[in-house]
Amino acid sequence: TQAIDIEDFVPLNDIDPMLFDRPYYLVPQKNGEKGYFLLRDALERSKQVAVGKIVIRTKQHLCALIAREKYIVCMLLR
């Protein structure tokens, strides 16, 4: 799928940096810009991180979505 299922929002300090595995920069799809920028701005203002699940190829991964400047970074978690 091309979707990320967000499970929870937590402060960035609650996630141990040792859990970070691989970063991916996310960009909005066509007609998805409004939701993308809304999520990015909400994460930035609240100083929170969205924790969710993403499927890459055929494997499901736990990930953290972090707002960084103009982008959302999807950090895969171990």
PDB file of C-alpha atoms in Angstrom:
ATOM      1  CA  THR A   1       0.000   0.000   0.000  1.00  0.00           C
ATOM      2  CA  GLN A   2       1.008   3.622  -0.241  1.00  0.00           C
ATOM      3  CA  ALA A   3      -0.418   4.615   3.115  1.00  0.00           C
ATOM      4  CA  ILE A   4       0.945   4.988   6.624  1.00  0.00           C
ATOM      5  CA  ASP A   5      -1.335   3.942   9.477  1.00  0.00           C
ATOM      6  CA  ILE A   6      -0.748   6.331  12.374  1.00  0.00           C
ATOM      7  CA  GLU A   7      -1.242   4.580  15.725  1.00  0.00           C
ATOM      8  CA  ASP A   8      -0.257   7.236  18.293  1.00  0.00           C
ATOM      9  CA  PHE A   9       1.435  10.586  18.915  1.00  0.00           C
ATOM     10  CA  VAL A  10       4.297  10.784  21.426  1.00  0.00           C
ATOM     11  CA  PRO A  11       7.013  13.299  22.378  1.00  0.00           C
ATOM     12  CA  LEU A  12      10.257  12.751  20.463  1.00  0.00           C
ATOM     13  CA  ASN A  13      12.156  12.363  23.755  1.00  0.00           C
ATOM     14  CA  ASP A  14      10.102   9.233  24.534  1.00  0.00           C
ATOM     15  CA  ILE A  15      11.707   7.343  21.628  1.00  0.00           C
ATOM     16  CA  ASP A  16      15.186   5.983  22.256  1.00  0.00           C
ATOM     17  CA  PRO A  17      17.523   7.080  19.399  1.00  0.00           C
ATOM     18  CA  MET A  18      18.952   3.542  19.355  1.00  0.00           C
ATOM     19  CA  LEU A  19      15.639   2.411  17.816  1.00  0.00           C
ATOM     20  CA  PHE A  20      16.086   4.542  14.677  1.00  0.00           C
ATOM     21  CA  ASP A  21      17.069   2.407  11.702  1.00  0.00           C
ATOM     22  CA  ARG A  22      16.660   4.117   8.321  1.00  0.00           C
ATOM     23  CA  PRO A  23      15.245   7.518   7.285  1.00  0.00           C
ATOM     24  CA  TYR A  24      12.999   8.205   4.309  1.00  0.00           C
ATOM     25  CA  TYR A  25      11.892  11.671   3.210  1.00  0.00           C
ATOM     26  CA  LEU A  26       8.182  11.737   2.435  1.00  0.00           C
ATOM     27  CA  VAL A  27       6.649  13.947  -0.223  1.00  0.00           C
ATOM     28  CA  PRO A  28       2.936  14.482  -0.838  1.00  0.00           C
ATOM     29  CA  GLN A  29       1.184  12.675  -3.643  1.00  0.00           C
ATOM     30  CA  LYS A  30      -0.895  14.558  -6.157  1.00  0.00           C
ATOM     31  CA  ASN A  31      -4.080  15.821  -4.460  1.00  0.00           C
ATOM     32  CA  GLY A  32      -2.574  14.944  -1.049  1.00  0.00           C
ATOM     33  CA  GLU A  33      -0.721  18.187  -0.391  1.00  0.00           C
ATOM     34  CA  LYS A  34      -3.286  19.615   2.032  1.00  0.00           C
ATOM     35  CA  GLY A  35      -3.196  16.617   4.381  1.00  0.00           C
ATOM     36  CA  TYR A  36       0.598  16.358   4.157  1.00  0.00           C
ATOM     37  CA  PHE A  37       1.189  19.996   5.134  1.00  0.00           C
ATOM     38  CA  LEU A  38      -1.512  19.857   7.804  1.00  0.00           C
ATOM     39  CA  LEU A  39       0.190  16.852   9.448  1.00  0.00           C
ATOM     40  CA  ARG A  40       3.640  18.404   9.135  1.00  0.00           C
ATOM     41  CA  ASP A  41       2.507  21.677  10.724  1.00  0.00           C
ATOM     42  CA  ALA A  42       0.652  19.866  13.529  1.00  0.00           C
ATOM     43  CA  LEU A  43       3.708  17.740  14.343  1.00  0.00           C
ATOM     44  CA  GLU A  44       5.960  20.788  14.314  1.00  0.00           C
ATOM     45  CA  ARG A  45       3.697  22.934  16.513  1.00  0.00           C
ATOM     46  CA  SER A  46       3.003  20.223  19.080  1.00  0.00           C
ATOM     47  CA  LYS A  47       6.620  18.967  19.200  1.00  0.00           C
ATOM     48  CA  GLN A  48       5.225  15.446  18.812  1.00  0.00           C
ATOM     49  CA  VAL A  49       6.107  12.452  16.651  1.00  0.00           C
ATOM     50  CA  ALA A  50       3.552  10.226  14.936  1.00  0.00           C
ATOM     51  CA  VAL A  51       4.180   6.507  15.439  1.00  0.00           C
ATOM     52  CA  GLY A  52       2.668   4.199  12.869  1.00  0.00           C
ATOM     53  CA  LYS A  53       2.997   1.267  10.508  1.00  0.00           C
ATOM     54  CA  ILE A  54       4.160   1.301   6.906  1.00  0.00           C
ATOM     55  CA  VAL A  55       4.507  -1.436   4.291  1.00  0.00           C
ATOM     56  CA  ILE A  56       7.674  -1.312   2.194  1.00  0.00           C
ATOM     57  CA  ARG A  57       7.687  -3.901  -0.595  1.00  0.00           C
ATOM     58  CA  THR A  58       6.010  -6.787   1.241  1.00  0.00           C
ATOM     59  CA  LYS A  59       7.221  -6.202   4.809  1.00  0.00           C
ATOM     60  CA  GLN A  60       5.445  -4.148   7.477  1.00  0.00           C
ATOM     61  CA  HIS A  61       7.619  -1.797   9.560  1.00  0.00           C
ATOM     62  CA  LEU A  62       7.084   0.334  12.635  1.00  0.00           C
ATOM     63  CA  CYS A  63       7.952   3.952  11.893  1.00  0.00           C
ATOM     64  CA  ALA A  64       8.110   7.417  13.417  1.00  0.00           C
ATOM     65  CA  LEU A  65       7.054  10.466  11.392  1.00  0.00           C
ATOM     66  CA  ILE A  66       9.120  13.508  12.341  1.00  0.00           C
ATOM     67  CA  ALA A  67       8.643  17.057  11.010  1.00  0.00           C
ATOM     68  CA  ARG A  68      11.926  18.489   9.697  1.00  0.00           C
ATOM     69  CA  GLU A  69      11.799  21.958   8.145  1.00  0.00           C
ATOM     70  CA  LYS A  70       9.671  21.604   4.973  1.00  0.00           C
ATOM     71  CA  TYR A  71       9.465  17.806   5.026  1.00  0.00           C
ATOM     72  CA  ILE A  72       8.232  14.835   7.005  1.00  0.00           C
ATOM     73  CA  VAL A  73      10.898  12.230   7.701  1.00  0.00           C
ATOM     74  CA  CYS A  74       9.759   8.628   8.100  1.00  0.00           C
ATOM     75  CA  MET A  75      12.248   6.916  10.416  1.00  0.00           C
ATOM     76  CA  LEU A  76      11.979   3.134  10.397  1.00  0.00           C
ATOM     77  CA  LEU A  77      12.252   1.714  13.901  1.00  0.00           C
ATOM     78  CA  ARG A  78      13.971  -1.515  14.915  1.00  0.00           C
TER      79      ARG A  78
END
